Amino acid sequence: MLARGGASVNVDDIVRDALREQAAEQPPAAAGFADRVLAVRRRRRTRRITAAAVSVVAVVAVGVAVPLLDSGKEDVRPSGGIVTPKKVESRPDQSPPRDRISVGGTTLAGYSVPKKVKKSANSAAYERTYYLLNPKTGRYAKAADWSWVAVAPGGKTAAVLERDLPASRIGLLDLTTGKVERWIDVDHGVGGLTFSRDGRKLVATTYSANPDRLIKAQGSAEWIQPWTSSRTGFYVLDVASGDGTWTEIKLAGDSDDPLRGTMLNSRQDFALTDD
């Protein structure tokens, strides 16, 4: 339970509700399409925790909560596959969770605990501490080395970025061993990652500055987003080979807009659609 100033929120209820909603919304899956990225639910859950607990530590689901189905388990895919009984493992006595949370065959692959870290007198950043599910032990293990994690469908592999963003390389992490199996070097600094629905492609959003940076509000001690985007483009990478192309994206401002399009979230990651 998280609480501050009389407001309280139960992290387990939030995670459990989100997983139930996701499992209920899943259509029958074809082979190779058993997995659904929960980026939208992650943002919704973050907002719910923030509204209820103000500035207390929030637990945020990361990467993917994976529907673990028999269909497609023999497909060639970078993350492999996991099959578990369709039962509820909610862990109401664990907050944040230490053991696997699963509802209806959909499993929470990991979560992060964000905090503000002061870098200098005038700058700070949101930094996340990740806890990732080890598919062999069924427990969440701390993964302190990574600033950003995206778990691949199947829950055995994750794409990771090192602590200083934007990063110059992308790691492919084996979630069973906790070791990086391979690095993908990039020419443009990466600040965010997301897998395609089948796990074969990886979208890496590039930035010229840390997308999680914070600045001092004018006339206040409060840390806020700069409301300007440093996003430069994105890669679409083939996970198996590491090959891909970079596409530049320029910030376009309306000529009638006095802010010239600068009133933006500092983090705006790209992702592939399900089509």
Backbone as JSON, one array per atom type, in Angstrom:
{
  "sequence": "MLARGGASVNVDDIVRDALREQAAEQPPAAAGFADRVLAVRRRRRTRRITAAAVSVVAVVAVGVAVPLLDSGKEDVRPSGGIVTPKKVESRPDQSPPRDRISVGGTTLAGYSVPKKVKKSANSAAYERTYYLLNPKTGRYAKAADWSWVAVAPGGKTAAVLERDLPASRIGLLDLTTGKVERWIDVDHGVGGLTFSRDGRKLVATTYSANPDRLIKAQGSAEWIQPWTSSRTGFYVLDVASGDGTWTEIKLAGDSDDPLRGTMLNSRQDFALTDD",
  "N": [[0.84, -1.2, 0.0], [0.58, 2.19, -0.87], [0.88, 5.46, 0.41], [0.09, 8.89, 1.12], [-0.42, 11.97, 2.62], [-3.06, 11.31, 3.36], [-4.13, 10.09, 1.12], [-4.37, 6.95, -0.55], [-3.15, 3.99, -2.22], [-3.38, 0.74, -3.53], [-0.91, -1.15, -4.8], [-0.95, -3.78, -5.72], [-3.66, -4.18, -6.35], [-3.94, -2.45, -8.52], [-2.15, -3.53, -10.43], [-3.26, -6.11, -10.67], [-5.89, -5.53, -11.59], [-5.3, -4.31, -14.05], [-4.11, -6.42, -15.45], [-6.23, -8.26, -15.55], [-8.05, -6.82, -17.13], [-6.56, -6.67, -19.49], [-6.33, -9.38, -20.2], [-9.0, -10.03, -20.64], [-9.57, -8.54, -22.88], [-8.19, -9.74, -24.91], [-8.25, -11.12, -28.17], [-8.9, -14.34, -29.77], [-5.81, -15.87, -30.35], [-3.66, -16.08, -33.15], [-1.16, -18.35, -34.45], [2.05, -17.44, -33.42], [1.28, -14.93, -32.68], [0.81, -14.41, -29.96], [1.15, -12.52, -28.07], [0.93, -9.39, -26.38], [1.68, -5.98, -26.29], [1.85, -3.79, -23.48], [1.91, -0.95, -23.44], [0.09, 1.21, -23.37], [-1.47, 0.58, -21.12], [0.48, 0.7, -19.21], [1.09, 3.44, -19.1], [-1.43, 4.39, -18.3], [-1.66, 3.18, -15.8], [0.45, 4.36, -14.43], [-0.45, 7.03, -14.31], [-2.71, 6.7, -12.66], [-1.59, 5.88, -10.24], [0.0, 8.09, -9.64], [-1.92, 10.13, -9.34], [-3.25, 9.29, -7.07], [-1.33, 8.91, -5.1], [0.28, 11.11, -5.12], [3.41, 12.24, -4.81], [4.7, 9.91, -4.08], [6.61, 6.82, -4.2], [6.12, 5.04, -7.18], [4.96, 2.01, -8.61], [5.51, 0.62, -11.68], [4.31, -1.17, -14.4], [6.26, -2.86, -16.85], [7.45, -3.16, -20.26], [6.07, -5.89, -21.27], [3.06, -7.62, -20.66], [2.49, -10.9, -20.88], [0.39, -12.88, -22.85], [0.27, -16.27, -22.47], [0.19, -18.73, -24.53], [-0.56, -21.98, -25.96], [-0.6, -22.1, -28.75], [1.57, -21.41, -31.4], [3.91, -21.85, -29.98], [6.04, -23.24, -31.01], [7.07, -21.63, -32.91], [9.7, -19.88, -34.65], [11.29, -17.55, -32.86], [12.71, -14.69, -31.28], [12.38, -14.56, -28.52], [11.55, -17.0, -27.53], [9.16, -19.14, -25.91], [6.63, -19.34, -23.34], [4.62, -21.44, -21.41], [1.98, -21.39, -19.21], [-0.29, -22.43, -16.6], [-3.71, -21.29, -16.8], [-4.33, -19.58, -14.41], [-4.98, -17.62, -11.44], [-2.49, -15.68, -10.07], [-2.03, -13.59, -7.8], [-0.74, -12.43, -5.58], [-1.45, -10.8, -3.18], [-0.29, -10.23, -0.75], [2.17, -9.21, -1.25], [3.86, -6.32, -1.87], [5.88, -4.09, -3.31], [5.52, -6.75, -5.84], [7.17, -9.93, -5.39], [7.1, -12.49, -6.34], [5.92, -14.23, -9.28], [3.25, -12.64, -11.02], [0.19, -13.44, -12.37], [-2.62, -13.64, -14.5], [-5.23, -15.36, -15.89], [-3.55, -16.62, -17.8], [-2.05, -14.5, -18.68], [0.88, -12.83, -18.02], [2.71, -10.74, -15.81], [5.58, -9.29, -16.86], [7.51, -7.69, -15.75], [8.43, -4.83, -13.71], [8.87, -1.35, -12.84], [10.41, 0.96, -10.56], [10.21, 4.27, -10.3], [12.19, 7.24, -9.71], [13.1, 10.62, -8.82], [16.22, 11.96, -9.59], [18.73, 14.07, -8.61], [20.96, 15.83, -10.65], [22.55, 18.09, -10.99], [22.79, 21.52, -9.85], [20.82, 22.65, -11.37], [19.6, 20.67, -12.84], [17.95, 17.51, -13.22], [16.75, 14.09, -13.26], [14.34, 11.59, -14.19], [14.75, 8.38, -13.0], [14.69, 4.87, -13.39], [14.3, 1.91, -11.5], [14.49, -1.38, -12.28], [12.63, -4.43, -12.03], [12.67, -7.63, -12.99], [11.02, -10.47, -14.35], [12.25, -13.66, -13.77], [12.07, -16.31, -15.85], [12.61, -18.93, -15.16], [12.82, -19.2, -12.35], [10.52, -17.93, -11.52], [10.42, -15.59, -10.11], [10.76, -12.05, -9.4], [13.57, -10.22, -10.24], [15.96, -7.8, -9.26], [17.17, -5.41, -11.55], [19.47, -3.46, -11.85], [21.16, -2.21, -13.63], [20.07, -1.01, -15.84], [18.6, 1.62, -17.73], [16.38, 1.64, -19.29], [13.97, -0.75, -20.23], [12.61, -3.18, -22.38], [10.51, -5.83, -22.64], [10.49, -8.78, -24.53], [7.87, -10.42, -26.44], [6.81, -13.48, -25.07], [8.55, -13.48, -22.95], [11.23, -14.22, -22.33], [13.4, -12.83, -23.23], [14.85, -9.55, -23.17], [15.13, -6.21, -24.37], [17.56, -3.8, -23.67], [18.74, -0.68, -22.3], [21.68, 1.07, -21.35], [22.69, 2.97, -18.38], [23.18, 5.77, -18.89], [21.43, 8.01, -20.76], [20.92, 9.59, -23.98], [21.53, 6.25, -25.27], [24.33, 4.49, -26.72], [24.27, 1.94, -27.62], [22.36, -1.12, -27.84], [21.28, -3.64, -25.73], [20.65, -7.18, -25.75], [19.05, -9.0, -23.54], [19.22, -11.97, -21.69], [16.7, -13.22, -19.82], [16.68, -15.34, -18.08], [19.33, -15.96, -17.34], [20.27, -13.45, -16.77], [22.19, -12.16, -18.21], [23.69, -10.19, -20.83], [23.29, -11.18, -24.05], [23.96, -10.25, -26.55], [25.08, -7.27, -28.22], [23.79, -4.43, -29.9], [25.09, -2.03, -31.83], [24.59, 1.48, -32.33], [24.33, 4.45, -34.35], [22.98, 6.73, -33.71], [21.87, 8.21, -30.74], [19.92, 6.32, -28.45], [16.81, 6.37, -26.7], [14.49, 5.06, -26.0], [12.67, 1.93, -26.23], [10.79, -0.57, -27.98], [9.16, -3.65, -28.67], [7.97, -5.34, -31.65], [4.75, -6.89, -32.2], [5.12, -9.61, -32.74], [7.66, -9.98, -31.87], [9.86, -9.96, -33.53], [10.84, -7.62, -34.59], [12.37, -4.55, -33.53], [11.72, -1.42, -32.28], [13.48, 1.5, -31.93], [13.6, 4.5, -30.39], [15.13, 7.58, -31.07], [17.09, 10.16, -29.53], [18.45, 13.44, -28.92], [19.09, 14.29, -26.45], [18.71, 13.39, -22.97], [15.61, 11.9, -22.62], [14.24, 11.79, -20.25], [14.94, 13.89, -18.7], [14.88, 16.58, -16.28], [14.02, 19.92, -15.3], [14.5, 22.91, -13.33], [11.6, 24.54, -12.22], [10.65, 27.82, -13.08], [11.21, 30.24, -10.65], [10.66, 28.46, -8.62], [11.21, 25.57, -6.53], [10.59, 23.22, -7.61], [10.93, 20.31, -9.67], [10.52, 19.9, -13.13], [9.29, 18.72, -16.36], [11.04, 19.75, -19.33], [9.38, 20.4, -21.45], [10.07, 20.49, -24.1], [11.0, 18.81, -27.05], [13.56, 16.46, -27.67], [13.68, 14.55, -29.51], [14.88, 12.74, -32.29], [14.44, 10.82, -34.24], [13.95, 7.43, -35.41], [14.86, 3.95, -35.19], [14.13, 0.94, -36.99], [14.68, -2.23, -36.23], [15.91, -5.46, -37.1], [15.6, -8.12, -34.99], [16.95, -10.59, -34.93], [19.2, -10.31, -36.63], [20.19, -7.78, -36.07], [20.29, -5.77, -37.88], [19.12, -2.77, -39.52], [17.32, 0.29, -40.28], [17.63, 3.85, -39.94], [15.38, 6.48, -39.42], [14.96, 9.87, -39.88], [13.24, 12.26, -37.92], [11.85, 15.34, -37.93], [11.07, 18.11, -35.83], [8.06, 19.62, -36.32], [6.65, 22.77, -36.52], [3.67, 24.66, -36.3], [3.06, 27.48, -38.28], [1.34, 29.35, -37.3], [1.42, 28.91, -34.67], [2.57, 30.25, -31.75], [4.37, 29.0, -30.08], [5.68, 27.32, -31.7], [5.45, 24.53, -31.84], [6.82, 23.56, -29.64], [5.8, 22.87, -27.17], [5.82, 20.14, -25.87], [5.82, 16.72, -24.68], [8.81, 15.58, -23.18], [9.62, 12.95, -23.5], [8.69, 10.95, -26.09], [8.03, 8.2, -27.4], [8.32, 6.0, -30.22], [6.31, 3.35, -31.68], [5.46, 0.22, -33.21], [2.42, -0.47, -35.0], [-0.26, -2.89, -34.55], [-0.9, -3.98, -36.96]],
  "CA": [[0.0, 0.0, 0.0], [1.28, 3.45, -0.93], [0.02, 6.49, 0.99], [0.68, 10.18, 1.42], [-1.39, 13.03, 2.8], [-4.41, 10.79, 3.46], [-4.5, 9.33, -0.07], [-3.7, 5.66, -0.57], [-3.43, 3.16, -3.39], [-2.8, -0.58, -3.4], [-0.23, -1.47, -6.06], [-1.4, -5.09, -6.18], [-4.97, -4.03, -6.99], [-3.75, -1.8, -9.82], [-1.55, -4.49, -11.35], [-4.21, -7.18, -10.9], [-6.97, -5.02, -12.43], [-4.8, -4.09, -15.41], [-3.91, -7.72, -16.09], [-7.55, -8.83, -15.85], [-8.6, -6.09, -18.28], [-5.82, -7.05, -20.69], [-6.68, -10.75, -20.56], [-10.38, -10.03, -21.15], [-9.62, -7.89, -24.19], [-7.43, -10.48, -25.92], [-8.97, -11.98, -29.1], [-8.19, -15.6, -29.99], [-4.52, -15.54, -30.97], [-3.12, -16.97, -34.17], [0.2, -18.77, -34.16], [3.05, -16.39, -33.53], [0.74, -13.64, -32.25], [0.22, -14.69, -28.65], [1.67, -11.56, -27.11], [0.39, -8.03, -26.53], [2.42, -4.96, -25.55], [0.95, -3.04, -22.6], [2.39, 0.42, -23.25], [-1.02, 2.09, -22.99], [-1.86, 0.31, -19.75], [1.54, 1.16, -18.33], [0.91, 4.87, -18.89], [-2.64, 4.61, -17.53], [-1.42, 2.79, -14.42], [1.3, 5.39, -13.85], [-1.27, 8.19, -13.99], [-3.58, 6.38, -11.53], [-0.79, 5.88, -9.02], [0.42, 9.46, -9.37], [-3.05, 10.9, -8.86], [-3.66, 8.86, -5.74], [-0.25, 8.95, -4.12], [1.0, 12.36, -5.33], [4.81, 12.09, -5.19], [5.31, 8.73, -3.5], [7.18, 5.89, -5.17], [5.12, 4.31, -7.96], [5.4, 0.78, -9.26], [5.0, 0.72, -13.04], [4.54, -2.36, -15.21], [7.13, -2.53, -17.98], [7.67, -4.09, -21.35], [4.94, -6.65, -21.81], [2.41, -8.68, -19.91], [2.45, -11.8, -22.02], [-0.53, -14.02, -22.9], [1.12, -17.43, -22.69], [-0.7, -19.69, -25.15], [0.1, -23.1, -26.63], [-0.46, -21.84, -30.18], [2.74, -20.63, -31.77], [5.07, -22.02, -29.1], [7.14, -23.79, -31.78], [7.53, -20.64, -33.89], [11.04, -19.32, -34.48], [11.12, -16.19, -32.36], [13.87, -14.4, -30.44], [12.13, -14.65, -27.09], [11.07, -18.31, -27.14], [7.78, -19.14, -25.47], [6.39, -19.88, -22.01], [3.25, -21.86, -21.24], [1.63, -21.53, -17.8], [-1.73, -22.64, -16.4], [-4.5, -20.07, -16.76], [-4.81, -19.4, -13.05], [-4.68, -16.31, -10.87], [-1.4, -15.55, -9.09], [-2.14, -12.14, -7.58], [0.21, -12.03, -4.53], [-1.92, -9.61, -2.46], [0.55, -9.99, 0.42], [3.47, -8.7, -1.71], [3.75, -5.0, -2.49], [5.71, -4.6, -4.68], [5.57, -8.21, -5.92], [8.44, -10.65, -5.48], [6.83, -13.7, -7.11], [5.19, -14.02, -10.53], [1.85, -12.27, -11.05], [-0.4, -13.94, -13.61], [-4.08, -13.71, -14.52], [-5.78, -15.9, -17.12], [-2.5, -16.91, -18.76], [-1.3, -13.28, -18.97], [1.86, -12.7, -16.95], [3.45, -9.49, -15.68], [6.97, -9.61, -17.14], [8.41, -6.87, -14.94], [7.93, -3.52, -13.3], [9.94, -0.42, -12.45], [10.15, 1.94, -9.51], [10.9, 5.49, -10.73], [12.46, 8.3, -8.73], [13.81, 11.78, -9.33], [17.61, 11.98, -9.15], [19.35, 15.36, -8.9], [22.23, 15.72, -11.36], [23.29, 19.32, -10.72], [21.93, 22.51, -9.22], [19.72, 23.02, -12.26], [19.11, 19.55, -13.64], [17.66, 16.23, -12.58], [16.18, 13.14, -14.23], [13.64, 10.41, -13.71], [15.49, 7.14, -13.2], [13.89, 3.71, -13.05], [14.91, 0.66, -11.06], [13.66, -2.43, -12.85], [12.54, -5.77, -11.44], [12.27, -8.43, -14.15], [10.66, -11.85, -14.03], [13.09, -14.76, -14.23], [11.1, -17.34, -16.23], [12.96, -20.21, -14.56], [12.53, -19.2, -10.91], [9.22, -17.35, -11.25], [10.56, -14.46, -9.18], [11.23, -10.79, -9.97], [14.93, -9.92, -9.8], [16.38, -6.42, -9.5], [18.06, -5.22, -12.7], [19.84, -2.07, -11.59], [22.09, -1.67, -14.63], [19.4, -0.55, -17.05], [17.75, 2.81, -17.66], [15.15, 1.36, -20.03], [13.82, -2.17, -20.53], [11.43, -3.64, -23.11], [10.5, -7.29, -22.63], [9.96, -9.34, -25.78], [6.81, -11.41, -26.31], [7.34, -14.76, -24.64], [9.09, -13.25, -21.62], [12.55, -14.78, -22.07], [14.42, -11.88, -23.69], [14.52, -8.13, -23.05], [16.05, -5.23, -24.93], [17.91, -2.92, -22.55], [19.64, 0.46, -22.49], [22.5, 1.35, -20.17], [22.2, 4.02, -17.5], [23.25, 7.13, -19.43], [20.64, 8.2, -21.98], [20.65, 8.5, -24.91], [22.54, 5.2, -25.27], [24.99, 4.24, -28.0], [24.09, 0.54, -28.0], [21.18, -1.81, -27.3], [21.6, -4.99, -25.3], [19.62, -8.21, -25.73], [19.27, -9.6, -22.23], [18.59, -13.25, -21.37], [16.07, -13.01, -18.52], [16.96, -16.48, -17.2], [20.7, -15.85, -16.82], [20.57, -12.07, -16.39], [23.35, -11.71, -18.97], [23.48, -9.68, -22.18], [23.78, -12.15, -25.04], [24.45, -9.57, -27.75], [24.9, -5.83, -28.28], [23.56, -3.81, -31.21], [25.61, -0.66, -31.82], [23.81, 2.43, -33.13], [25.0, 5.72, -34.61], [22.16, 7.8, -33.12], [21.57, 7.83, -29.36], [18.58, 5.74, -28.24], [16.24, 6.64, -25.38], [13.32, 4.22, -25.74], [12.61, 0.71, -27.02], [9.58, -1.38, -27.92], [9.14, -4.76, -29.62], [6.78, -5.6, -32.44], [3.88, -7.86, -31.56], [5.66, -10.96, -32.87], [8.98, -10.03, -31.27], [10.94, -10.05, -34.51], [11.34, -6.27, -34.86], [12.56, -3.69, -32.37], [11.7, 0.01, -32.59], [14.33, 2.26, -31.01], [13.41, 5.94, -30.6], [16.4, 8.27, -30.85], [17.02, 11.49, -28.93], [19.72, 14.14, -28.8], [19.28, 14.53, -25.02], [17.97, 12.44, -22.13], [14.18, 12.21, -22.65], [13.71, 11.8, -18.89], [15.56, 14.98, -17.96], [14.01, 17.53, -15.58], [14.62, 21.22, -15.04], [13.86, 23.66, -12.25], [10.54, 25.46, -12.61], [11.03, 29.21, -12.83], [10.71, 30.77, -9.39], [10.21, 27.37, -7.76], [12.18, 24.5, -6.31], [10.02, 22.01, -8.2], [11.51, 19.78, -10.9], [9.49, 19.68, -14.14], [9.76, 18.43, -17.72], [11.35, 20.98, -20.07], [8.33, 20.63, -22.45], [10.64, 20.56, -25.45], [11.37, 17.47, -27.48], [14.88, 16.25, -28.28], [13.56, 13.36, -30.36], [15.48, 12.94, -33.61], [13.98, 9.83, -35.22], [13.78, 6.07, -34.89], [15.32, 2.76, -35.91], [13.39, -0.32, -36.99], [15.78, -3.19, -36.27], [15.63, -6.88, -37.09], [16.2, -8.6, -33.74], [17.85, -11.72, -35.18], [20.46, -9.88, -37.27], [20.62, -6.47, -35.58], [20.29, -4.81, -38.99], [17.96, -1.9, -39.6], [17.52, 1.63, -40.84], [17.24, 4.98, -39.11], [14.57, 7.5, -40.08], [14.99, 11.15, -39.17], [11.96, 12.94, -37.7], [12.08, 16.71, -37.5], [9.97, 18.74, -35.12], [7.35, 20.55, -37.2], [5.84, 23.74, -35.81], [2.69, 25.42, -37.08], [3.47, 28.88, -38.41], [0.43, 30.16, -36.49], [1.62, 28.55, -33.27], [3.67, 31.05, -31.22], [5.34, 28.13, -29.42], [6.37, 26.58, -32.77], [5.44, 23.1, -31.59], [7.78, 23.17, -28.61], [5.12, 22.46, -25.95], [5.7, 18.7, -26.06], [6.46, 15.87, -23.69], [10.21, 15.34, -23.55], [9.69, 11.56, -23.98], [7.64, 10.57, -27.03], [8.59, 7.04, -28.07], [7.59, 5.38, -31.32], [6.01, 1.92, -31.58], [4.76, -0.33, -34.36], [1.03, -0.85, -34.79], [-0.48, -4.33, -34.58], [-1.22, -4.42, -38.33]],
  "C": [[0.87, 1.25, 0.0], [0.36, 4.52, -0.39], [0.81, 7.76, 1.21], [-0.46, 11.17, 1.58], [-2.81, 12.52, 2.82], [-4.86, 10.01, 2.24], [-3.74, 8.02, -0.08], [-4.07, 4.89, -1.83], [-2.71, 1.84, -3.2], [-2.22, -1.0, -4.74], [-0.71, -2.8, -6.62], [-2.74, -5.0, -6.89], [-4.83, -3.45, -8.39], [-3.19, -2.79, -10.83], [-2.54, -5.59, -11.7], [-5.34, -6.74, -11.83], [-6.52, -4.86, -13.88], [-4.62, -5.4, -16.16], [-5.24, -8.38, -16.44], [-8.16, -8.17, -17.08], [-7.91, -6.53, -19.57], [-6.2, -8.45, -21.15], [-8.07, -10.82, -21.17], [-10.47, -9.48, -22.56], [-8.93, -8.69, -25.28], [-8.35, -11.27, -26.84], [-8.25, -13.32, -29.2], [-6.93, -15.35, -30.81], [-4.15, -16.57, -32.02], [-1.7, -17.33, -33.81], [1.17, -17.64, -34.38], [2.55, -15.04, -33.09], [0.08, -13.77, -30.88], [0.5, -13.6, -27.65], [1.2, -10.15, -27.41], [1.18, -7.05, -25.68], [1.47, -4.1, -24.74], [1.41, -1.6, -22.39], [1.28, 1.34, -22.78], [-1.39, 1.86, -21.54], [-0.78, 0.76, -18.77], [1.38, 2.65, -18.04], [-0.32, 5.15, -18.05], [-2.4, 4.29, -16.05], [-0.54, 3.82, -13.72], [0.48, 6.6, -13.44], [-2.15, 7.93, -12.77], [-2.81, 6.42, -10.22], [-0.41, 7.31, -8.64], [-0.72, 10.28, -8.79], [-3.4, 10.55, -7.43], [-2.58, 9.09, -4.7], [0.62, 10.18, -4.25], [2.44, 12.06, -5.71], [5.47, 10.87, -4.58], [5.83, 7.82, -4.6], [6.06, 5.12, -5.86], [5.74, 3.06, -8.53], [4.72, 0.71, -10.61], [5.32, -0.56, -13.79], [5.34, -1.98, -16.44], [7.05, -3.59, -19.05], [6.4, -4.75, -21.83], [4.38, -7.57, -20.75], [1.95, -9.69, -20.95], [1.35, -12.83, -21.89], [0.26, -15.26, -23.31], [0.26, -18.57, -23.21], [0.09, -20.81, -25.81], [0.34, -22.81, -28.1], [0.76, -20.98, -30.44], [3.97, -20.9, -30.93], [6.27, -22.63, -29.82], [7.66, -22.82, -32.83], [8.97, -20.23, -33.61], [10.88, -17.87, -34.08], [12.22, -15.91, -31.36], [13.64, -14.61, -28.97], [11.72, -16.04, -26.63], [9.61, -18.24, -26.75], [7.66, -19.75, -24.09], [4.93, -20.26, -21.95], [2.99, -22.06, -19.75], [0.14, -21.79, -17.69], [-2.46, -21.3, -16.32], [-5.14, -19.92, -15.38], [-4.39, -18.03, -12.56], [-3.56, -16.45, -9.86], [-1.28, -14.06, -8.79], [-1.2, -11.61, -6.51], [-0.26, -10.8, -3.75], [-1.08, -9.28, -1.23], [1.91, -9.41, 0.04], [3.28, -7.37, -2.42], [5.05, -4.22, -2.26], [5.92, -6.11, -4.75], [6.99, -8.76, -6.0], [8.3, -11.91, -6.35], [5.89, -13.39, -8.27], [3.72, -13.67, -10.29], [1.28, -12.68, -12.4], [-1.9, -14.03, -13.46], [-4.52, -14.25, -15.87], [-4.76, -16.21, -18.18], [-1.71, -15.7, -19.2], [-0.41, -12.96, -17.78], [2.55, -11.35, -16.98], [4.94, -9.78, -15.8], [7.95, -8.8, -16.32], [7.75, -5.58, -14.55], [9.12, -2.64, -12.94], [9.46, 0.49, -11.35], [10.91, 3.21, -9.89], [11.16, 6.44, -9.57], [13.18, 9.44, -9.42], [15.22, 11.79, -8.73], [18.22, 13.31, -9.57], [20.71, 15.15, -9.53], [23.14, 16.91, -11.1], [22.33, 20.3, -10.06], [20.7, 22.81, -10.05], [19.16, 21.88, -13.1], [18.91, 18.31, -12.79], [17.09, 15.31, -13.65], [15.36, 12.1, -13.5], [14.52, 9.2, -14.0], [14.66, 5.99, -12.68], [14.77, 2.58, -12.53], [13.98, -0.47, -11.47], [13.75, -3.72, -12.04], [11.91, -6.66, -12.51], [12.03, -9.88, -13.75], [11.68, -12.83, -14.63], [12.16, -15.92, -14.57], [11.38, -18.7, -15.62], [12.56, -20.27, -13.1], [11.13, -18.69, -10.59], [9.25, -16.19, -10.28], [11.09, -13.23, -9.93], [12.59, -10.45, -9.37], [15.28, -8.48, -10.16], [17.38, -6.36, -10.64], [18.51, -3.77, -12.71], [20.68, -1.43, -12.68], [21.4, -0.91, -15.76], [18.51, 0.66, -16.8], [16.42, 2.58, -18.35], [15.13, -0.11, -20.4], [12.53, -2.39, -21.31], [11.51, -5.15, -23.19], [9.84, -7.81, -23.9], [8.8, -10.28, -25.5], [7.39, -12.79, -26.02], [8.04, -14.68, -23.3], [10.44, -13.86, -21.31], [13.68, -13.83, -22.42], [13.92, -10.46, -23.47], [15.56, -7.31, -23.79], [16.3, -4.18, -23.87], [18.83, -1.79, -23.02], [20.4, 0.7, -21.2], [22.07, 2.66, -19.52], [22.18, 5.41, -18.12], [22.5, 7.22, -20.76], [20.98, 9.53, -22.63], [21.83, 7.54, -25.02], [23.08, 4.94, -26.67], [24.89, 2.78, -28.44], [22.89, -0.05, -27.27], [21.6, -3.22, -26.94], [20.4, -5.91, -25.4], [19.9, -9.11, -24.54], [18.51, -10.92, -22.1], [18.02, -13.15, -19.96], [16.28, -14.19, -17.57], [18.33, -16.35, -16.56], [21.03, -14.45, -16.31], [21.76, -11.49, -17.14], [22.95, -11.2, -20.35], [24.11, -10.65, -23.16], [24.41, -11.46, -26.25], [24.18, -8.08, -27.64], [24.66, -5.4, -29.72], [24.02, -2.36, -31.12], [24.77, 0.23, -32.74], [24.58, 3.74, -33.26], [24.26, 6.91, -33.99], [21.7, 7.34, -31.74], [20.12, 7.43, -29.15], [18.11, 6.01, -26.82], [15.05, 5.78, -25.03], [13.27, 3.05, -26.69], [11.23, 0.08, -26.91], [9.64, -2.45, -29.0], [7.88, -4.73, -30.47], [5.98, -6.7, -31.76], [4.41, -9.28, -31.65], [7.08, -11.08, -32.34], [10.14, -10.05, -32.23], [11.57, -8.69, -34.84], [11.43, -5.49, -33.55], [12.58, -2.24, -32.85], [12.48, 0.74, -31.52], [14.17, 3.74, -31.33], [14.69, 6.67, -30.21], [16.17, 9.7, -30.37], [18.41, 12.11, -28.92], [20.06, 14.47, -27.35], [18.45, 13.51, -24.25], [16.48, 12.79, -22.14], [13.53, 12.25, -21.28], [14.29, 12.93, -18.04], [14.5, 15.9, -17.35], [14.77, 18.82, -15.38], [13.88, 21.89, -13.89], [12.78, 24.57, -12.82], [10.94, 26.88, -12.22], [10.37, 29.71, -11.54], [10.24, 29.72, -8.42], [11.32, 26.36, -7.59], [11.72, 23.2, -6.95], [10.74, 21.62, -9.49], [10.38, 19.45, -11.88], [10.12, 19.25, -15.45], [10.06, 19.74, -18.44], [10.31, 21.33, -21.12], [8.88, 20.96, -23.84], [11.13, 19.16, -25.81], [12.77, 17.46, -28.08], [14.86, 15.03, -29.19], [14.06, 13.65, -31.77], [14.97, 11.96, -34.66], [13.82, 8.47, -34.59], [14.46, 5.06, -35.79], [14.21, 1.71, -35.91], [14.43, -1.41, -37.25], [15.24, -4.62, -36.33], [16.35, -7.49, -35.89], [17.23, -9.69, -34.0], [19.2, -11.27, -35.71], [21.03, -8.6, -36.68], [20.64, -5.4, -36.65], [19.02, -3.96, -38.96], [18.31, -0.55, -40.17], [17.03, 2.67, -39.84], [16.47, 5.98, -39.95], [14.58, 8.77, -39.25], [13.58, 11.73, -39.08], [12.26, 14.34, -37.17], [10.84, 17.25, -36.81], [9.34, 19.79, -36.01], [6.47, 21.47, -36.38], [4.9, 24.46, -36.74], [3.11, 26.88, -37.1], [2.57, 29.81, -37.59], [0.57, 29.88, -35.0], [2.79, 29.34, -32.72], [4.74, 30.22, -30.52], [6.11, 27.27, -30.42], [6.48, 25.09, -32.46], [6.36, 22.64, -30.49], [7.11, 22.68, -27.33], [4.8, 20.97, -26.04], [6.27, 17.97, -24.86], [7.9, 15.6, -24.13], [10.43, 13.9, -24.0], [8.46, 11.29, -24.83], [8.16, 9.42, -27.89], [7.69, 6.54, -29.2], [7.34, 3.91, -31.02], [5.31, 1.49, -32.86], [3.3, -0.6, -34.01], [0.91, -2.37, -34.86], [-0.77, -4.86, -35.97], [-0.03, -5.14, -38.97]]
}
